[in-house]
Coordinates of C-alpha atoms and ligand atoms in Angstrom, one line a residue:
X12 CA -27.2 6.6 -4.8
X13 CA -25.4 3.4 -4.1
X14 CA -21.8 3.0 -5.3
X15 CA -21.2 -0.5 -6.7
X16 CA -17.5 -0.2 -7.5
X17 CA -15.7 -2.4 -4.9
X18 CA -18.5 -4.8 -4.4
X19 CA -17.9 -8.6 -4.5
X20 CA -19.9 -10.8 -6.8
X21 CA -22.2 -11.9 -4.0
X22 CA -23.0 -8.3 -3.1
X23 CA -23.6 -7.4 -6.8
X24 CA -26.0 -10.4 -7.0
X25 CA -27.9 -9.0 -4.0
X26 CA -28.1 -5.5 -5.5
X27 CA -29.1 -6.7 -8.9
X28 CA -31.8 -9.0 -7.5
X29 CA -33.6 -5.8 -6.3
X30 CA -33.9 -5.0 -10.0
X31 CA -35.1 -8.5 -10.8
X32 CA -31.9 -9.4 -12.6
X33 CA -30.7 -13.0 -12.4
X34 CA -27.3 -14.0 -11.0
X35 CA -25.4 -14.3 -14.2
X36 CA -26.0 -10.6 -14.8
X37 CA -23.8 -9.9 -11.7
X38 CA -20.9 -11.7 -13.3
X39 CA -21.3 -9.5 -16.4
X40 CA -21.4 -6.4 -14.3
X41 CA -18.3 -7.4 -12.3
X42 CA -16.5 -7.9 -15.6
X43 CA -17.4 -4.5 -16.8
X44 CA -16.3 -3.0 -13.5
X45 CA -13.0 -4.7 -12.9
X46 CA -11.8 -5.9 -16.3
X47 CA -13.5 -4.0 -19.1
X48 CA -13.3 -0.5 -17.7
X49 CA -16.9 0.5 -18.1
X50 CA -17.4 4.1 -17.0
X51 CA -21.2 3.9 -17.1
X52 CA -24.1 1.4 -17.2
X53 CA -24.7 2.6 -20.8
X54 CA -21.3 1.0 -21.7
X55 CA -22.5 -2.4 -20.5
X56 CA -23.7 -3.5 -23.9
X57 CA -24.5 -7.1 -23.0
X58 CA -27.2 -6.0 -20.4
X59 CA -30.7 -5.4 -21.7
X60 CA -31.2 -1.7 -22.6
X61 CA -34.1 -1.2 -20.1
X62 CA -32.0 -2.7 -17.3
X63 CA -29.1 -0.4 -18.1
X64 CA -31.3 2.7 -17.7
X65 CA -32.9 1.4 -14.5
X66 CA -29.6 0.7 -12.9
X67 CA -28.1 4.1 -14.0
X68 CA -31.1 5.8 -12.3
X69 CA -30.2 4.5 -8.8
X70 CA -26.6 3.2 -8.8
X71 CA -23.2 4.8 -9.5
X72 CA -19.8 3.5 -10.5
X73 CA -17.3 5.3 -8.3
X74 CA -14.0 5.2 -10.2
X75 CA -11.2 7.6 -9.3
X76 CA -10.3 10.4 -11.7
X77 CA -6.8 11.2 -12.7
X78 CA -5.6 14.6 -11.4
X79 CA -1.9 14.4 -12.1
X80 CA 0.5 11.9 -13.5
X81 CA 4.3 12.2 -13.3
X82 CA 6.7 9.9 -15.1
X83 CA 10.3 9.5 -14.0
X84 CA 13.0 10.3 -16.6
X85 CA 13.8 6.6 -17.1
X86 CA 10.1 5.9 -17.7
X87 CA 10.1 3.1 -15.1
X88 CA 8.2 4.8 -12.3
X89 CA 4.9 6.6 -12.7
X90 CA 3.1 8.4 -10.0
X91 CA -0.6 9.1 -10.0
X92 CA -2.7 11.5 -8.0
X93 CA -6.2 10.1 -8.1
X94 CA -9.3 11.9 -6.9
X95 CA -12.6 10.5 -5.6
X96 CA -16.0 12.0 -6.0
X97 CA -15.8 14.0 -2.7
X98 CA -12.6 15.7 -3.8
X99 CA -10.3 13.5 -1.7
X100 CA -7.1 12.7 -3.5
X101 CA -4.5 10.0 -2.9
X102 CA -1.3 8.8 -4.5
X103 CA -0.6 5.6 -6.2
X104 CA 2.8 4.6 -7.6
X105 CA 3.6 2.2 -10.5
X106 CA 7.1 0.7 -10.6
X107 CA 8.0 -1.3 -13.7
X108 CA 10.3 -3.9 -12.1
X109 CA 12.2 -6.6 -13.9
X110 CA 9.9 -9.2 -12.2
X111 CA 6.7 -7.4 -13.3
X112 CA 4.6 -4.3 -12.6
X113 CA 4.4 -3.5 -9.0
X114 CA 2.0 -0.9 -7.6
X115 CA 2.0 0.9 -4.2
X116 CA -1.5 1.8 -3.0
X117 CA -2.7 4.2 -0.3
X118 CA -5.2 3.0 2.3
X119 CA -6.0 6.4 4.0
X120 CA -6.1 9.9 2.8
X121 CA -3.3 11.3 4.8
X122 CA -2.1 9.6 8.0
X123 CA -2.1 10.3 11.7
X124 CA 0.8 8.2 12.8
X125 CA 3.1 11.2 13.0
X126 CA 6.3 9.6 11.9
X127 CA 9.1 12.2 11.8
X128 CA 10.4 11.3 8.3
X129 CA 7.2 11.0 6.5
X130 CA 5.4 13.5 4.2
X131 CA 2.0 11.7 4.4
X132 CA 1.4 12.7 8.0
X133 CA 2.2 16.4 7.7
X134 CA -1.5 17.4 7.3
X135 CA -2.9 14.6 9.5
X136 CA -5.5 12.1 8.3
X137 CA -8.6 13.1 6.3
X138 CA -10.3 9.7 6.3
X139 CA -10.1 6.0 5.7
X140 CA -10.5 4.8 2.1
X141 CA -13.2 2.3 1.3
X142 CA -12.6 -1.1 -0.4
X143 CA -13.7 0.4 -3.7
X144 CA -11.3 3.3 -3.4
X145 CA -8.3 1.1 -2.6
X146 CA -9.3 -1.3 -5.4
X147 CA -10.0 1.7 -7.7
X148 CA -6.3 2.6 -7.6
X149 CA -5.3 -0.9 -8.7
X150 CA -7.9 -1.2 -11.4
X151 CA -7.1 2.2 -12.7
X152 CA -3.5 1.3 -13.3
X153 CA -4.3 -2.2 -14.5
X154 CA -6.7 -0.7 -17.2
X155 CA -4.0 1.8 -18.1
X156 CA -1.3 -0.9 -18.5
X157 CA -3.6 -3.0 -20.6
X158 CA -4.1 0.0 -23.0
X159 CA -0.4 1.1 -23.0
X160 CA 1.3 -2.2 -23.7
X161 CA -1.0 -5.1 -22.9
X162 CA 0.5 -5.3 -19.4
X163 CA -1.2 -5.8 -16.1
X164 CA -0.6 -5.3 -12.4
X165 CA 1.6 -8.2 -11.0
X166 CA 2.3 -7.3 -7.4
X167 CA 0.8 -4.9 -4.9
X168 CA 2.5 -3.3 -2.0
X169 CA 0.3 -1.7 0.6
X170 CA 2.8 0.8 1.5
X171 CA 1.4 4.1 0.3
X172 CA -0.1 6.8 2.5
X173 CA -1.9 5.7 5.6
X174 CA -1.6 3.0 8.2
X175 CA -3.3 -0.1 6.7
X176 CA -3.9 -1.9 10.0
X177 CA -5.9 1.2 11.2
X178 CA -8.3 0.5 8.3
X179 CA -8.2 -3.2 8.8
X180 CA -11.5 -4.4 7.4
X181 CA -11.3 -2.3 4.2
X182 CA -7.7 -3.3 3.5
X183 CA -8.5 -7.0 4.0
X184 CA -11.6 -6.6 1.8
X185 CA -9.4 -5.0 -0.8
X186 CA -6.9 -7.9 -0.8
X187 CA -9.7 -10.5 -1.0
X188 CA -11.4 -8.6 -3.8
X189 CA -8.3 -8.3 -6.0
X190 CA -7.6 -12.0 -5.5
X191 CA -10.9 -12.9 -7.1
X192 CA -10.6 -14.2 -10.7
X193 CA -13.3 -11.7 -11.8
X194 CA -11.1 -8.9 -10.6
X195 CA -7.3 -9.2 -11.0
X196 CA -6.9 -12.8 -9.9
X197 CA -3.8 -11.9 -8.0
X198 CA -2.2 -14.6 -5.7
X199 CA -2.0 -13.6 -2.0
X200 CA 1.7 -14.1 -2.2
X201 CA 1.9 -11.1 -4.5
X202 CA 0.7 -8.8 -1.7
X203 CA 3.0 -7.1 0.8
X204 CA 1.5 -5.1 3.7
X205 CA 3.6 -2.6 5.5
X206 CA 2.7 -1.4 9.0
X207 CA 4.1 0.9 11.6
X208 CA 3.4 -1.8 14.2
X209 CA -0.3 -1.9 15.2
X210 CA 0.3 -4.9 17.4
X211 CA -3.2 -6.3 18.1
X212 CA -4.0 -6.2 14.4
X213 CA -0.7 -7.9 13.5
X214 CA -1.8 -10.9 15.5
X215 CA -5.2 -10.8 13.9
X216 CA -3.6 -10.7 10.4
X217 CA -1.6 -13.8 11.3
X218 CA -4.8 -15.7 11.9
X219 CA -6.4 -14.8 8.6
X220 CA -4.8 -17.7 6.8
X221 CA -3.6 -15.6 3.9
X222 CA 0.0 -16.0 2.7
X223 CA 0.6 -12.2 2.3
X224 CA 4.0 -10.8 3.1
X225 CA 4.4 -8.5 6.1
X226 CA 6.8 -5.6 6.5
X227 CA 7.3 -3.9 9.8
X228 CA 8.5 -0.3 9.7
X229 CA 11.1 -0.4 12.3
X230 CA 13.4 2.5 11.6
X231 CA 15.2 2.4 15.0
X232 CA 16.7 -0.5 17.1
X233 CA 15.8 0.7 20.6
X234 CA 12.7 2.0 22.3
X235 CA 13.9 5.6 23.0
X236 CA 15.0 6.4 19.5
X237 CA 12.0 4.7 18.0
X238 CA 9.6 6.7 20.1
X239 CA 11.4 9.8 19.0
X240 CA 11.0 8.9 15.3
X241 CA 7.6 7.0 15.5
X242 CA 5.1 8.2 18.1
X243 CA 3.1 4.9 17.8
X244 CA 6.0 3.3 19.7
X245 CA 4.7 4.9 22.9
X246 CA 1.5 2.9 22.4
X247 CA 2.9 -0.3 21.0
X248 CA 6.6 -0.8 22.0
X249 CA 9.3 -1.9 19.6
X250 CA 9.6 -5.1 21.6
X251 CA 5.9 -5.9 21.3
X252 CA 5.9 -5.1 17.6
X253 CA 9.0 -7.3 16.9
X254 CA 7.4 -10.1 18.9
X255 CA 4.2 -9.7 16.8
X256 CA 6.2 -9.8 13.6
X257 CA 8.1 -12.9 14.7
X258 CA 4.7 -14.5 15.5
X259 CA 3.5 -13.6 12.0
X260 CA 6.6 -15.3 10.5
X261 CA 6.0 -18.4 12.8
X262 CA 2.3 -18.8 12.0
X263 CA 2.5 -18.0 8.2
X264 CA 6.0 -19.4 7.6
X265 CA 6.6 -16.2 5.6
X266 CA 9.7 -14.2 6.0
X267 CA 9.1 -10.8 7.6
X268 CA 10.8 -7.7 6.3
X269 CA 12.0 -5.0 8.6
X270 CA 12.1 -1.6 6.9
X271 CA 14.8 0.7 8.2
X272 CA 15.1 4.2 6.9
X273 CA 18.6 5.5 7.2
X274 CA 18.8 9.0 8.5
X275 CA 22.2 10.7 8.7
X276 CA 23.7 10.6 12.2
X277 CA 20.4 9.8 13.8
X278 CA 20.0 6.0 13.4
X279 CA 22.8 5.1 11.0
X280 CA 25.7 4.8 13.5
X281 CA 27.6 1.6 14.3
X282 CA 25.8 1.6 17.7
X283 CA 22.4 1.2 16.0
X284 CA 23.7 -1.4 13.5
X285 CA 24.9 -3.4 16.5
X286 CA 21.6 -3.1 18.3
X287 CA 19.7 -4.0 15.2
X288 CA 21.8 -7.1 14.6
X289 CA 21.1 -8.1 18.2
X290 CA 17.4 -7.5 17.9
X291 CA 16.9 -9.7 14.8
X292 CA 19.4 -12.5 15.6
X293 CA 18.0 -15.9 14.7
X294 CA 14.7 -14.6 13.2
X295 CA 13.2 -15.5 9.8
X296 CA 13.6 -12.0 8.7
X297 CA 15.3 -9.6 6.4
X298 CA 16.2 -6.0 6.6
X299 CA 15.5 -3.5 3.9
X300 CA 17.6 -0.4 4.3
X301 CA 16.1 2.8 2.8
X302 CA 18.2 5.9 2.5
X303 CA 15.8 8.6 3.5
X304 CA 14.1 10.6 0.8
X305 CA 14.3 14.0 2.5
X306 CA 11.1 15.8 2.9
X307 CA 11.7 19.5 2.8
X308 CA 9.5 20.3 5.9
X309 CA 11.7 18.0 8.0
X310 CA 15.3 18.5 8.8
X311 CA 16.4 14.9 8.3
X312 CA 19.2 14.2 5.9
X313 CA 20.4 11.3 3.7
X314 CA 23.6 9.6 4.9
X315 CA 26.6 9.5 2.6
X316 CA 27.1 6.5 0.4
X317 CA 30.0 5.4 2.7
X318 CA 27.8 5.5 5.8
X319 CA 25.0 3.5 4.0
X320 CA 27.5 0.8 3.0
X321 CA 29.1 0.7 6.4
X322 CA 25.7 0.0 8.0
X323 CA 24.9 -2.6 5.4
X324 CA 28.2 -4.4 5.8
X325 CA 27.9 -4.4 9.6
X326 CA 24.6 -6.3 9.3
X327 CA 26.0 -8.7 6.7
X328 CA 29.0 -9.5 8.9
X329 CA 26.4 -10.5 11.6
X330 CA 24.6 -12.8 9.1
X331 CA 21.5 -10.6 8.8
X332 CA 19.8 -10.9 5.5
X333 CA 20.0 -7.3 4.2
X334 CA 19.3 -5.3 1.1
X335 CA 19.4 -1.6 0.3
X336 CA 16.2 -0.5 -1.4
X337 CA 16.6 0.4 -5.0
X338 CA 15.4 3.9 -5.3
X339 CA 12.9 4.7 -8.1
X340 CA 11.2 7.9 -8.9
X341 CA 13.0 10.3 -6.5
X342 CA 12.8 12.8 -9.4
X343 CA 9.0 12.7 -9.3
X344 CA 8.4 13.0 -5.6
X345 CA 7.5 9.4 -5.3
X346 CA 8.1 9.3 -1.5
X347 CA 5.0 8.8 0.5
X348 CA 2.7 11.8 0.4
X349 CA 4.8 14.3 -1.3
X350 CA 2.6 14.8 -4.3
X351 CA -0.6 14.9 -2.3
X352 CA 0.8 17.6 -0.1
X353 CA 1.6 19.7 -3.2
X354 CA -2.0 19.2 -4.3
X355 CA -3.3 20.4 -0.9
X356 CA -1.1 23.5 -1.0
X357 CA -2.1 24.3 -4.5
X358 CA -5.8 24.1 -3.7
Ligands
SAH24 N1 2.0 3.2 7.7 C1 2.6 2.1 7.1 C2 2.7 2.2 5.5 C3 3.1 3.5 5.0 S1 4.8 4.1 5.3 C4 4.0 1.9 7.6 O1 4.4 2.6 8.5 O2 4.7 0.9 7.3 C5 5.7 2.8 4.5 C6 7.1 3.1 4.2 O3 7.3 4.2 3.3 C7 8.1 3.3 5.3 O4 8.4 2.2 6.0 C8 9.3 3.7 4.4 O5 9.8 2.6 3.9 C9 8.6 4.5 3.3 N2 8.8 6.0 3.5 C10 8.0 6.9 4.1 N3 8.6 8.1 4.1 C11 9.8 8.0 3.5 C12 10.9 8.9 3.3 N4 10.8 10.2 3.6 N5 12.0 8.4 2.7 C13 12.1 7.1 2.4 N6 11.1 6.2 2.6 C14 10.0 6.6 3.2

């Protein structure tokens, strides 16, 4: 049975043509899939009854199913464990920000990048997610917001589990799909993609002509330390990744963000602050400092508030644009992969 969730209008038109349905029917089906929350073809009440039965006999609508939902005490962050038909589950996070509803989607089930601080990679990677599965996370939350308070998804960060540039075509397909007015109609500027630095694909992304924001997970200011924290650095060096990020900024005229997780005594010393300032001098860039959310399987600790501020102030004094990430949802294990791991263990 063919799954139509995640198909673009043109694809739906092709599929429906096999059932002798005219083009305008595809538009109706798309609306049912992406805006009106139909769970079955039977729900699509503006299609002829016979067509509904015929479609249901050979097509499916692959929406994710809610396994677990956790809400932070302040009610602003919600985390969802969503499950697909084959039992694969992924995490999606909703953050109700002053500027709108922001969601963080996963692009792979698990991850095989092996970063030392990250919970998503502890069990390796199960598989890439399809366009429909990535879009399913966004549409699920959008439908839910609509019901809860008439809200919608306003911005999307592609920063959940997985390495998006290792699932390039599906991630780009997802961004383009969500942008369509028959889906969420989101502007490309409302997307941020975060990568551990898959250099060839960073150059490719720069050529897509889409004004999406790019974040590079840097986490260390020299090759040796970065290789220790992020094994991908042995394949694509920090220098190459930063050059590719600078190229992205140059081509797209979009400011690149460097993510830097602060880990006590490991990468948060004055030495690293100085190296980081030197590395980014003169770039159209900003640094987002993220005090580590410690993962119990890893022995990496969060720095004291004094150390966090000292690092931040050092960069400020060197005229680097820097912010410390506002933490949301630490009480609900909202760090990458923590909820899914619990699910795998409980299974
Ligand atoms: N693979 C991509 C996207 C997923 S990781 C990438 O590497 O960018 C994205 C981000 O999640 C990291 O850069 C970091 O900002 C955050 N993150 C992951 N584990 C974390 C942890 N234990 N504490 C705080 N932030 C974490």
